XYZ file of C-alpha atoms in Angstrom:
262
model
C -5.633 4.391 -14.133
C -8.405 5.800 -16.291
C -10.015 9.167 -15.662
C -13.091 7.553 -14.092
C -11.169 7.483 -10.802
C -12.089 11.005 -9.780
C -13.897 10.423 -6.486
C -11.750 10.265 -3.390
C -13.145 7.856 -0.827
C -13.073 8.935 2.808
C -13.994 5.826 4.771
C -13.174 6.318 8.414
C -13.308 3.359 10.711
C -11.373 1.727 13.534
C -8.940 -1.078 12.773
C -6.099 -2.746 14.657
C -4.090 -5.807 13.668
C -1.343 -7.467 15.634
C 2.003 -8.316 14.064
C 2.942 -11.953 13.921
C -0.548 -13.447 13.699
C -0.628 -15.980 10.882
C -4.089 -15.777 9.332
C -5.925 -15.119 6.101
C -5.260 -11.747 4.462
C -7.146 -8.933 6.158
C -9.503 -7.230 3.704
C -9.635 -3.447 4.023
C -11.431 -1.881 1.052
C -12.189 -2.251 -2.645
C -13.113 0.251 -5.314
C -14.669 -0.405 -8.711
C -16.655 2.244 -10.623
C -19.886 0.910 -12.126
C -19.375 3.051 -15.223
C -16.805 0.636 -16.663
C -18.339 -2.790 -17.302
C -17.291 -5.628 -19.577
C -19.515 -8.249 -21.160
C -19.514 -11.656 -19.430
C -17.686 -14.402 -21.363
C -16.003 -11.755 -23.505
C -12.381 -11.523 -24.633
C -11.815 -8.982 -21.866
C -12.965 -11.431 -19.216
C -10.693 -14.122 -20.633
C -7.762 -11.699 -20.630
C -8.596 -10.635 -17.061
C -8.501 -14.221 -15.846
C -5.127 -14.672 -17.550
C -3.820 -11.438 -16.050
C -4.813 -12.300 -12.490
C -3.333 -15.795 -12.809
C -0.091 -14.283 -14.090
C 0.124 -11.892 -11.137
C -0.645 -14.671 -8.655
C 2.118 -16.804 -10.193
C 4.566 -13.915 -10.000
C 3.783 -13.428 -6.311
C 4.335 -17.123 -5.631
C 7.660 -17.092 -7.465
C 8.971 -14.247 -5.305
C 9.176 -10.864 -7.021
C 10.310 -8.557 -4.227
C 6.655 -7.962 -3.420
C 5.782 -6.226 -6.673
C 4.997 -7.188 -10.261
C 3.017 -5.887 -13.200
C 1.588 -7.556 -16.298
C -0.170 -6.698 -19.556
C -2.531 -9.036 -21.414
C -4.134 -8.525 -24.819
C -2.959 -6.712 -27.919
C -5.430 -3.950 -28.650
C -8.099 -1.806 -27.000
C -10.771 -2.540 -25.810
C -9.629 -6.024 -24.789
C -6.150 -5.107 -23.529
C -5.710 -4.667 -19.798
C -3.000 -3.921 -17.277
C -2.490 -5.080 -13.708
C -0.093 -5.031 -10.776
C 0.216 -5.974 -7.148
C 2.210 -4.524 -4.267
C 2.799 -6.398 -1.020
C 3.635 -4.637 2.235
C 7.381 -4.301 2.478
C 7.825 -6.381 5.608
C 5.820 -9.479 4.608
C 7.529 -12.625 3.337
C 6.973 -14.340 -0.014
C 4.467 -16.850 1.387
C 2.317 -14.120 2.944
C 2.548 -12.012 -0.206
C 1.576 -14.962 -2.400
C -1.362 -15.850 -0.169
C -2.620 -12.275 -0.246
C -2.432 -11.936 -4.029
C -4.038 -15.364 -4.519
C -6.890 -14.296 -2.232
C -7.214 -11.002 -4.079
C -7.355 -12.827 -7.418
C -10.601 -14.499 -6.341
C -11.977 -11.739 -4.147
C -11.697 -8.900 -6.639
C -13.843 -10.762 -9.180
C -16.553 -11.320 -6.582
C -16.523 -7.799 -5.161
C -16.163 -6.115 -8.559
C -18.038 -8.340 -11.054
C -17.792 -7.318 -14.728
C -15.651 -4.281 -13.856
C -13.028 -3.060 -16.324
C -11.229 -1.085 -13.580
C -10.799 -2.320 -10.007
C -8.503 -2.049 -6.997
C -8.576 -4.023 -3.751
C -6.588 -3.440 -0.568
C -5.655 -5.844 2.187
C -3.442 -5.227 5.179
C -0.800 -7.346 3.450
C -1.123 -6.294 -0.218
C -2.866 -4.308 -2.915
C -4.070 -5.697 -6.259
C -5.382 -3.651 -9.166
C -6.145 -3.807 -12.872
C -7.394 -1.400 -15.516
C -8.146 -1.081 -19.221
C -5.641 1.806 -19.324
C -1.931 1.701 -18.578
C -1.175 1.973 -14.853
C 2.520 1.114 -14.850
C 4.793 4.027 -13.889
C 1.723 6.232 -13.449
C 1.278 7.967 -10.101
C -2.338 7.751 -8.859
C -3.683 9.552 -5.777
C -7.326 8.543 -6.225
C -9.247 6.644 -5.140
C -7.996 7.060 -1.584
C -9.306 6.066 1.803
C -8.170 6.450 5.378
C -8.609 4.614 8.641
C -7.985 5.781 12.183
C -7.885 4.721 15.818
C -10.962 5.877 17.711
C -8.978 7.161 20.692
C -7.676 10.700 20.689
C -4.059 11.520 21.456
C -2.958 13.556 24.447
C -0.494 16.428 24.077
C -1.428 16.889 20.427
C 1.068 19.674 19.727
C 4.037 17.531 20.760
C 2.601 14.445 19.050
C 2.092 16.224 15.722
C 5.661 17.527 15.817
C 7.075 14.046 16.438
C 4.757 12.542 13.816
C 5.627 15.201 11.251
C 9.356 14.644 11.660
C 8.960 10.872 11.406
C 6.760 11.089 8.315
C 9.157 13.482 6.597
C 11.986 11.053 7.309
C 10.311 7.914 5.991
C 8.824 9.709 2.978
C 12.301 10.804 1.901
C 13.869 7.376 2.469
C 11.045 5.374 0.900
C 11.040 7.561 -2.211
C 14.622 6.642 -3.136
C 14.121 2.928 -2.332
C 17.522 1.441 -3.193
C 16.612 -2.051 -1.930
C 14.234 -2.863 -4.788
C 11.367 -1.779 -2.554
C 10.262 1.787 -1.954
C 9.439 1.383 1.725
C 10.726 2.792 4.998
C 9.838 2.620 8.685
C 10.838 4.618 11.736
C 10.464 4.534 15.500
C 10.305 7.799 17.388
C 10.024 8.609 21.088
C 6.648 10.187 21.797
C 7.173 10.072 25.563
C 9.815 8.488 27.758
C 7.649 5.360 27.931
C 5.865 5.376 24.585
C 7.133 5.058 21.018
C 5.554 6.095 17.739
C 5.834 3.627 14.831
C 5.511 4.770 11.229
C 5.623 3.198 7.758
C 5.583 4.608 4.223
C 5.513 2.635 0.976
C 5.321 3.520 -2.701
C 5.076 1.316 -5.789
C 8.664 0.809 -7.049
C 7.782 1.623 -10.673
C 7.511 5.329 -9.811
C 10.251 7.946 -9.889
C 11.553 9.574 -6.711
C 9.652 12.794 -7.385
C 6.387 10.927 -8.020
C 6.670 8.932 -4.801
C 7.466 12.092 -2.884
C 4.407 13.850 -4.353
C 2.213 10.902 -3.384
C 3.621 10.853 0.150
C 3.163 14.597 0.611
C -0.523 14.285 -0.296
C -0.870 11.264 2.006
C 0.699 13.109 4.934
C -1.720 16.002 4.421
C -4.642 13.572 4.415
C -3.726 11.561 7.506
C -6.170 11.793 10.439
C -5.261 14.362 13.074
C -5.376 13.972 16.829
C -5.719 10.178 16.765
C -3.540 7.481 18.327
C -3.156 5.780 14.963
C -4.102 6.194 11.353
C -3.441 5.229 7.757
C -4.062 6.504 4.270
C -4.084 4.394 1.109
C -3.931 5.326 -2.563
C -3.163 3.143 -5.611
C 0.450 4.419 -5.620
C 1.421 4.838 -1.974
C 0.367 4.337 1.619
C 1.360 5.672 5.033
C 0.592 4.535 8.559
C 1.345 5.474 12.165
C 0.539 3.720 15.447
C 1.542 3.748 19.107
C 2.288 0.021 18.909
C 4.567 -1.987 16.582
C 2.601 -3.164 13.543
C 5.389 -4.173 11.149
C 8.099 -6.827 11.300
C 11.156 -4.856 12.378
C 13.604 -7.647 11.523
C 12.300 -7.879 7.950
C 12.595 -4.135 7.514
C 16.119 -4.102 8.940
C 17.137 -6.708 6.354
C 16.218 -4.275 3.568
C 18.853 -1.794 4.712
C 22.399 -2.886 3.822
C 24.958 -2.631 6.614
C 27.417 0.272 6.436
C 30.729 -0.513 4.717
C 33.484 -1.841 6.936
C 36.106 0.744 7.864
C 39.237 0.671 5.771
C 42.354 -0.217 7.771
C 45.352 1.645 6.517
C 48.752 0.028 6.805
C 51.429 2.092 8.394
């Protein structure tokens, strides 16, 4: 993403969504700097429409929840785009989210040469500079549960261990998706649920760098929280917020034991 993305957003507000509710994509936040405008009815606008249609088609065709595209031959009319769907959502949900973003981003960011929009189910972005295989930590924003956690010292230890675990596993991403989840015991009656995801075009070291910064920026002392950047996201809650069965399907079963003949 171009150098105009230098301001880190810190938008703190309460949000909860329940897993399994079939509904329209849940809008979270958009970002589009007013310093990068294109002329209406220009070649750039035509290329942008083509780009967004291409990404929406890719999402509908099933692309493992991620795709990128480039439209145009030369600057200033060339542009780049990609989408990333949350690792546990199915193709239909992913497609619906990207299709919604295709329309929504043009309304929320009119005449913008650089834009990114986040939903609970996906992220969609485009730029007049190459964004593929480029790790971006800004703009970023975070959300948190309004209730404070009890026994913060113990909670932060459990959370830290869980985040370290999923950051390491999501970074290597051998399933075609760089995503990982974990459940941890906070108390004997309460579990902690965590998720980390990185765009699969990035190298292991780049994902890990993005996750480390995200972990440092997560809200402290809260019962739940998330942090989003263009390249990665992390979340923790005291209730299940992802589809465990879909995540389990991403992890191949261990190889069957070899039976040796005597």
